[in-house]
Short mmCIF file of C-alpha atoms in Angstrom, two decimals:
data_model
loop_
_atom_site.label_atom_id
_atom_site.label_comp_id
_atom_site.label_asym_id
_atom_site.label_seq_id
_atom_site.Cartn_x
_atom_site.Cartn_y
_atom_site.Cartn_z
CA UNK Z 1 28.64 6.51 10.57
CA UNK Z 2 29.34 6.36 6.65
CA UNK Z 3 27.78 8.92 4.38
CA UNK Z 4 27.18 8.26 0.52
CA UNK Z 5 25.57 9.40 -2.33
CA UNK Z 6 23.26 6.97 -3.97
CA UNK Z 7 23.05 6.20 -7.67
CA UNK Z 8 19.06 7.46 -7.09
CA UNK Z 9 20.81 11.19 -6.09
CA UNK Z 10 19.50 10.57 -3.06
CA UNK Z 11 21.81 10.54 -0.01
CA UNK Z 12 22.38 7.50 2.40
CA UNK Z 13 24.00 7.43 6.36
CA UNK Z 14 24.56 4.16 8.34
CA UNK Z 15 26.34 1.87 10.05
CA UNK Z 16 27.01 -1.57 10.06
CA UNK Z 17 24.70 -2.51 6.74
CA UNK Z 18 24.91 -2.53 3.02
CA UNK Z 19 21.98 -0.25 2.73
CA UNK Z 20 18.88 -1.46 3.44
CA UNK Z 21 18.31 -0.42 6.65
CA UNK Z 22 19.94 3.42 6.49
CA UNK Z 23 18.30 6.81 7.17
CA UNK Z 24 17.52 8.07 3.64
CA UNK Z 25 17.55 12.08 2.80
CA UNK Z 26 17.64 14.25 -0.46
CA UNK Z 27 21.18 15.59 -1.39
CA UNK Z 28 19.72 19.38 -1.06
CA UNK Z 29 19.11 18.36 2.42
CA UNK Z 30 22.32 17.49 3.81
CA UNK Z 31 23.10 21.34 5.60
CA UNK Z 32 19.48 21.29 7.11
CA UNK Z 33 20.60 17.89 8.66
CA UNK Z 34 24.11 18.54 9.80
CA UNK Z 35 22.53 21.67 11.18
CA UNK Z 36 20.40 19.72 13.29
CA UNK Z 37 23.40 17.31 14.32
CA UNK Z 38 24.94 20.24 15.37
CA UNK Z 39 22.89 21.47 17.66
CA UNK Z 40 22.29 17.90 18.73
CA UNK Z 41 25.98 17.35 20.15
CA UNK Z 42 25.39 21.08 21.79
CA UNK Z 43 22.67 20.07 23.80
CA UNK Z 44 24.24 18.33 27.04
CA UNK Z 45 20.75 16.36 28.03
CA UNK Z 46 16.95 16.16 27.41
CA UNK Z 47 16.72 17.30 23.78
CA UNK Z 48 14.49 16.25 21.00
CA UNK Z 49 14.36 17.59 17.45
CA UNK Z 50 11.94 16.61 14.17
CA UNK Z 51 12.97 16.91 11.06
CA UNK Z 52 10.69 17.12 8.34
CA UNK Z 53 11.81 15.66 4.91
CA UNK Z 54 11.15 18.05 1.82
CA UNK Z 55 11.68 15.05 -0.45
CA UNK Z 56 9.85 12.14 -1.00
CA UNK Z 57 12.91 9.55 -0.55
CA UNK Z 58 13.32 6.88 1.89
CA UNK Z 59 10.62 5.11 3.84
CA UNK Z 60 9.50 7.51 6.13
CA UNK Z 61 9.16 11.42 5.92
CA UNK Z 62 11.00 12.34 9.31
CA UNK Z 63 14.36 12.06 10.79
CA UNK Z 64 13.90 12.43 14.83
CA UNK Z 65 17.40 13.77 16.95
CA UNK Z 66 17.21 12.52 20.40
CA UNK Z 67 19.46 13.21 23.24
CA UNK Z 68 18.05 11.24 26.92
CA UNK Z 69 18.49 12.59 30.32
CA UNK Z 70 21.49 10.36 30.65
CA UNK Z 71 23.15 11.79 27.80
CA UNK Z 72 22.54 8.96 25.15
CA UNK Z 73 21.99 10.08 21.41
CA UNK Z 74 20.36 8.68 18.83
CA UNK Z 75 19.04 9.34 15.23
CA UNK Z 76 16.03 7.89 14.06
CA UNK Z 77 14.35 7.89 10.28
CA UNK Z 78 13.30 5.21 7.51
CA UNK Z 79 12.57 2.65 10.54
CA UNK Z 80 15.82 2.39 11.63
CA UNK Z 81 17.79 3.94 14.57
CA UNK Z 82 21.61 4.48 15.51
CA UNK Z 83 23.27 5.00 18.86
CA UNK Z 84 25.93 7.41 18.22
CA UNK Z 85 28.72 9.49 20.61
CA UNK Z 86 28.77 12.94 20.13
CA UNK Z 87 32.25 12.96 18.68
CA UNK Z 88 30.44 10.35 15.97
CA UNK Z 89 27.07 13.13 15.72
CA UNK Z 90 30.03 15.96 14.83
CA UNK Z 91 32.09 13.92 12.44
CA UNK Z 92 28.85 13.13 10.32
CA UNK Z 93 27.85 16.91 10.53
CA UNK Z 94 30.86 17.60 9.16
CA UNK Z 95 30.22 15.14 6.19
CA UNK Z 96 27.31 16.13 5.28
CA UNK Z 97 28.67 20.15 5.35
CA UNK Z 98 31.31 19.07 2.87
CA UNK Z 99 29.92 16.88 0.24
CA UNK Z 100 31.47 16.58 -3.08
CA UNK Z 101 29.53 18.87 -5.70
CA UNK Z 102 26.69 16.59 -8.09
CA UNK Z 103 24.62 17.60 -10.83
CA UNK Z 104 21.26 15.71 -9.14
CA UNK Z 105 20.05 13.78 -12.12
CA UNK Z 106 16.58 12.31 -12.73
CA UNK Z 107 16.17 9.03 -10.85
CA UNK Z 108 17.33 6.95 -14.02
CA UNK Z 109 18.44 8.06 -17.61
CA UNK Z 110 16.33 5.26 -18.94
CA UNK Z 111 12.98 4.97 -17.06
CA UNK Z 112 10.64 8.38 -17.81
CA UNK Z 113 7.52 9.00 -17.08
CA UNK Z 114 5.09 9.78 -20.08
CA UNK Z 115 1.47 11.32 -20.13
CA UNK Z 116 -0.82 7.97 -19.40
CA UNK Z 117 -2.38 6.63 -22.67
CA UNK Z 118 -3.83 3.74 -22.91
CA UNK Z 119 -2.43 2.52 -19.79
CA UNK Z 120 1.11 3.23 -20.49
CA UNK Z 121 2.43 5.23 -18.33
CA UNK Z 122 6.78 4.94 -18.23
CA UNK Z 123 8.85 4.49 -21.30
CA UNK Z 124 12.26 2.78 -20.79
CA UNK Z 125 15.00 4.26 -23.41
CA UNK Z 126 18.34 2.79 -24.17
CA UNK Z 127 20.51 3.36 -27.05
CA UNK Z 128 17.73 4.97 -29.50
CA UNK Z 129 15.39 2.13 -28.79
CA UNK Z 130 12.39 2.57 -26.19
CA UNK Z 131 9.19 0.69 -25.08
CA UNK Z 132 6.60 1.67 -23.40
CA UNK Z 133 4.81 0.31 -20.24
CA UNK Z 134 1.88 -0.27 -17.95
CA UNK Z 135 2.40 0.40 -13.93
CA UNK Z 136 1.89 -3.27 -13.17
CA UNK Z 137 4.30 -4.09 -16.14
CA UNK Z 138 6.89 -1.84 -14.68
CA UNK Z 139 6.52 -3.70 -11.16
CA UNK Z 140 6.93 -7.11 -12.77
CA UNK Z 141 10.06 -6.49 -15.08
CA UNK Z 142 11.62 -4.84 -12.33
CA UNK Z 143 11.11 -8.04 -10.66
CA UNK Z 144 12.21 -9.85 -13.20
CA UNK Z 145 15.39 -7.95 -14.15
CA UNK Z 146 16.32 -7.93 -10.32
CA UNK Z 147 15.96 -11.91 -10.23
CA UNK Z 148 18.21 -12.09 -13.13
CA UNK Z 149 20.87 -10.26 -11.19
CA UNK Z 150 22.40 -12.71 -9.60
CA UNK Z 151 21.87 -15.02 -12.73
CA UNK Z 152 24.35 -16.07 -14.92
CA UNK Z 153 21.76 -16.53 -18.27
CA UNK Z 154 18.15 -15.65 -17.50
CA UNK Z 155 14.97 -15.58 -19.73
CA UNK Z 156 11.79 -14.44 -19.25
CA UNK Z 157 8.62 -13.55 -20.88
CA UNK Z 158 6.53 -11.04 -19.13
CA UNK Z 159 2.54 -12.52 -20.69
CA UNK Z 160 -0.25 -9.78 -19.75
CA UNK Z 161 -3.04 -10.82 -21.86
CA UNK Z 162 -1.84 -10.20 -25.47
CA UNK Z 163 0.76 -8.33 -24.21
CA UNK Z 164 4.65 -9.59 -24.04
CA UNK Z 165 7.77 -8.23 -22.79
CA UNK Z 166 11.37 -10.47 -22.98
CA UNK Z 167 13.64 -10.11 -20.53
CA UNK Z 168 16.73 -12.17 -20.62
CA UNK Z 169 20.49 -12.10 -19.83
CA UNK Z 170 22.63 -13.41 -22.28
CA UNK Z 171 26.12 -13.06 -20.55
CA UNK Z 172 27.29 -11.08 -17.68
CA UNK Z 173 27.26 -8.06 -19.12
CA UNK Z 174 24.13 -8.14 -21.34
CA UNK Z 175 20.63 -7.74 -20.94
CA UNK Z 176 17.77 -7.03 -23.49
CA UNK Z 177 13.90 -5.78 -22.84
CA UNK Z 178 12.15 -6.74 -25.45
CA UNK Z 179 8.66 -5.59 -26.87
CA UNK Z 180 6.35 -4.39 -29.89
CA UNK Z 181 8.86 -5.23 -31.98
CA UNK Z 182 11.49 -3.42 -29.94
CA UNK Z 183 15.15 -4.14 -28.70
CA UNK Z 184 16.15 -2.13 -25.26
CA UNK Z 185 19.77 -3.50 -24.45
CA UNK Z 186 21.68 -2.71 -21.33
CA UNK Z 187 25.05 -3.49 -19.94
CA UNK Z 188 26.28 -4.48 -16.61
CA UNK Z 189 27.32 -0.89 -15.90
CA UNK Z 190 23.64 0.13 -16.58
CA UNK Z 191 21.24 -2.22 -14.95
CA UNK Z 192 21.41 -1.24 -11.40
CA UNK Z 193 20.41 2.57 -12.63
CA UNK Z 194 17.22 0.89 -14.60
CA UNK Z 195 16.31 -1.21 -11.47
CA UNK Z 196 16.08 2.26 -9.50
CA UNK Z 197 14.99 4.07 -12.36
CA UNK Z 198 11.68 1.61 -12.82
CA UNK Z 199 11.25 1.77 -8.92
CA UNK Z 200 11.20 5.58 -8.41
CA UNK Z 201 8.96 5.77 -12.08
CA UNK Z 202 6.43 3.81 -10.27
CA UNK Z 203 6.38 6.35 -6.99
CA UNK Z 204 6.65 8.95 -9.21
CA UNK Z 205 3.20 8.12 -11.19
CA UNK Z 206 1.63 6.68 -7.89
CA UNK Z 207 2.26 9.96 -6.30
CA UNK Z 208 0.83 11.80 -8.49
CA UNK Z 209 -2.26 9.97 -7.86
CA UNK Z 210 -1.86 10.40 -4.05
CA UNK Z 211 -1.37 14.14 -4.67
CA UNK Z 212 -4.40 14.33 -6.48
CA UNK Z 213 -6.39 13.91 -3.45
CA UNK Z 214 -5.52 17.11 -1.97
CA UNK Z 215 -4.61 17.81 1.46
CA UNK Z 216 -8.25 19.48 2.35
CA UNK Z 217 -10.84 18.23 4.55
CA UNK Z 218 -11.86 15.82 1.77
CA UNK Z 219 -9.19 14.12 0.95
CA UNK Z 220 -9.68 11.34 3.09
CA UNK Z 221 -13.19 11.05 1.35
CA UNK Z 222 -11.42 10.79 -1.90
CA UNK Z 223 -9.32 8.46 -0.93
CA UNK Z 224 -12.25 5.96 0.30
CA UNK Z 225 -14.12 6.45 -2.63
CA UNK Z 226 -11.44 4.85 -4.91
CA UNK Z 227 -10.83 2.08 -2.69
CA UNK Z 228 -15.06 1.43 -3.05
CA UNK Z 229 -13.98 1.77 -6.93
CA UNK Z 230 -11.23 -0.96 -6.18
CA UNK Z 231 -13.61 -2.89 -4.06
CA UNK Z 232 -16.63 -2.82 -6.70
CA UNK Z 233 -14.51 -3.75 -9.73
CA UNK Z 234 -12.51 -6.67 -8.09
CA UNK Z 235 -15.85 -8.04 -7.06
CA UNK Z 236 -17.04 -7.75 -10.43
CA UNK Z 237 -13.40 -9.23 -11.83
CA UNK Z 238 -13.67 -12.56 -9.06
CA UNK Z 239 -17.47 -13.00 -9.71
CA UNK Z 240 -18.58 -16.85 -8.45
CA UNK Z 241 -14.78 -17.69 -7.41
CA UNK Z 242 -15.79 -19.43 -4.03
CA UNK Z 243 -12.87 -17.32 -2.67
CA UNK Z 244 -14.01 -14.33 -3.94
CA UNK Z 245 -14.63 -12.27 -0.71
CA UNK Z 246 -11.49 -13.14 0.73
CA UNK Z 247 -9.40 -12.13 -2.40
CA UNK Z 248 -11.75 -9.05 -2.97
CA UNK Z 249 -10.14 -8.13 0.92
CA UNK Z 250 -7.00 -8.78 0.26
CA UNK Z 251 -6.93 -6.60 -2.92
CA UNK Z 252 -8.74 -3.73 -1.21
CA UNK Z 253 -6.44 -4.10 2.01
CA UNK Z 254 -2.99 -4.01 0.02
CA UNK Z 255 -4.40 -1.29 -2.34
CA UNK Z 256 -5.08 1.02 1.49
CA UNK Z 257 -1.56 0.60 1.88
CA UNK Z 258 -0.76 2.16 -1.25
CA UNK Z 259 -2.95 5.17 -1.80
CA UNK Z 260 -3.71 5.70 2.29
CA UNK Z 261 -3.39 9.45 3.68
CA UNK Z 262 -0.70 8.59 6.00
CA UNK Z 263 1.31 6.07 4.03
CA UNK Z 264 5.49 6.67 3.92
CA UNK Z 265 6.34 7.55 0.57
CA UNK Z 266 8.57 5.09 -0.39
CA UNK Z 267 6.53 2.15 1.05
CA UNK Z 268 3.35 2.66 -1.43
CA UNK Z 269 6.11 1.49 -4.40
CA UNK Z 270 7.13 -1.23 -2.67
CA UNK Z 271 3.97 -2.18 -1.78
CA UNK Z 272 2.23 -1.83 -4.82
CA UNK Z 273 5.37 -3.74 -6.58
CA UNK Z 274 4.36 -6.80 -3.86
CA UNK Z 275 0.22 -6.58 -5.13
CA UNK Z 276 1.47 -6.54 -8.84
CA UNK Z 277 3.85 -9.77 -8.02
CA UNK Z 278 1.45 -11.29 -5.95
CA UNK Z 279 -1.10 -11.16 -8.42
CA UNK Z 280 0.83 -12.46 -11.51
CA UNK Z 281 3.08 -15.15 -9.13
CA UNK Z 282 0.05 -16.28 -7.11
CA UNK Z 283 -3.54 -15.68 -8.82
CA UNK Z 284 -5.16 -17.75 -11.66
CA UNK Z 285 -4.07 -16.57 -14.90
CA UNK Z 286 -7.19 -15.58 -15.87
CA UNK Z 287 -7.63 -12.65 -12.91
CA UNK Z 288 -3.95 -11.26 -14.15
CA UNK Z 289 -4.81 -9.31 -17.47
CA UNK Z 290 -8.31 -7.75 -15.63
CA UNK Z 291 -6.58 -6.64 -12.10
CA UNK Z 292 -3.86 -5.16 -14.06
CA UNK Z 293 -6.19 -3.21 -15.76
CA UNK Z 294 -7.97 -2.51 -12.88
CA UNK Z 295 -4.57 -0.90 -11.19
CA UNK Z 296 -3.43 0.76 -14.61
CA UNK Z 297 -6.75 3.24 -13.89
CA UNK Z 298 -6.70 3.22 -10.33
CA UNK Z 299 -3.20 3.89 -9.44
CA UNK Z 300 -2.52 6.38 -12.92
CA UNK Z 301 -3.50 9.52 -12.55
CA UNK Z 302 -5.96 9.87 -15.56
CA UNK Z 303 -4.61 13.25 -17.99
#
């Protein structure tokens, strides 16, 4: 089992893939963890241990411990579970007991979240130079810049109503936001940190939303009562479209799976990320600028 420390802070342990299908835990977790493992490889038979994550990384908010009748262990979190032999289950203990000292930085130098006005709700910074963005905006260039990875040139114009952001790649080791008049450039060395930068900003400000329902008695009546707001306005936003109902549905449905009680973490980014793509890949033009709107109030939490 490998052990690493992300470029999100966030720590990583797998086997056998380049990361996207690894258990996921916060770096101030690690003893809690290899206490557990301990105390897994102890236990000859018939053990079972939950973890609770204190951090909101990953896509799930558990890591389970298991050790069958027969013996067998296994470690389960973030969808994905490994088979391991107890010598394995103490060498990873062991690695996670002796990590090297970080400093635990913000999710991304260049991504920060910013009281909501007007909509804008993350500012990406570079070099003295910043611009300011929508949620949906966020989702798309991060889109956009992660297309133009594996690019060689790349150009793109973000179009929300009036609204424009550039992103290109001029060579392999430039790329440029552009906006309001404004030049963001980044180098090779930097991009990856902005991809994961935008992508935690967005859980960061949709979390706050989530939050904002409470954990009370009422919260799931909160929660229902935006998705009626979601539900009203995209009705409004479709009008006469002879596919109205279905598309209302669909918007509704996918915007559940973001703001939903008992939704992993993680997951309500990447799904939200999907809507906002969906929208401006697959929808008339026309429903783009007004649905974007629509999430910019729904999925902000208002100061």
């Amino acid at each position: 089992m490998y052990v690493k420390i992300r470029q999100d802070g966030a720590l990583g342990i797998g086997r056998g893939t380049e990361g996207s299908a690894e258990i996921t835990l916060g770096y101030g977790e690690a003893h809690m963890v290899a206490a557990a493992l301990e105390k897994l490889a102890q236990t000859a038979r018939s053990y079972k241990q939950e973890y609770l994550k204190t951090t909101d990384v990953g896509g799930g908010n558990k890591i389970t411990f298991d050790r069958a009748d027969d013996g067998t262990i296994s470690i389960s979190g973030d969808k994905n579970t490994y088979i391991c032999t107890e010598p394995e289950i103490r060498e990873l203990a062991e690695k996670l007991k002796h990590l090297p000292p970080v400093e635990v930085a913000p999710p991304s130098d260049y991504v920060k979240k910013i009281t909501p006005s007007d909509g804008m709700c993350l500012v990406v910074t570079n070099g003295g130079n910043s611009i300011k963005l929508r949620l949906p905006e966020a989702a798309i260039v991060k889109t956009s810049i992660k297309s133009s990875i594996d690019s060689r040139f790349f150009d793109e114009i973000v179009t929300v109503g009036q609204r424009k952001i550039a992103v290109s790649r001029s060579s392999d080791l430039k790329w440029q936001l552009s906006g309001e008049g404004t030049n963001v450039r980044f180098t090779a060395y930097e991009i990856e940190a902005l991809v994961a930068g935008l992508h935690n900003g967005i859980l960061d400000v949709l979390m706050d939303v989530v939050k904002g329902f409470g954990a009370d008695d009422v919260s799931d009546i909160r929660v229902k009562s935006q998705l009626k707001r979601v539900e009203q306005d995209a009705t409004d936003i479709f009008g006469e479209d002879k596919n109205a109902k279905g598309l209302v549905r669909d918007i509704t449905k996918r915007a559940k799976k973001i703001i939903g009680i008992d939704e992993f973490a993680d997951e309500r980014a990447n799904k939200f990320i999907d809507m906002c793509n969906h929208v401006y890949a697959n929808m008339n033009t026309e429903y783009i600028e007004p649905l974007f709107n629509l999430f910019s109030k729904v999925f902000v939490a208002q100061a």
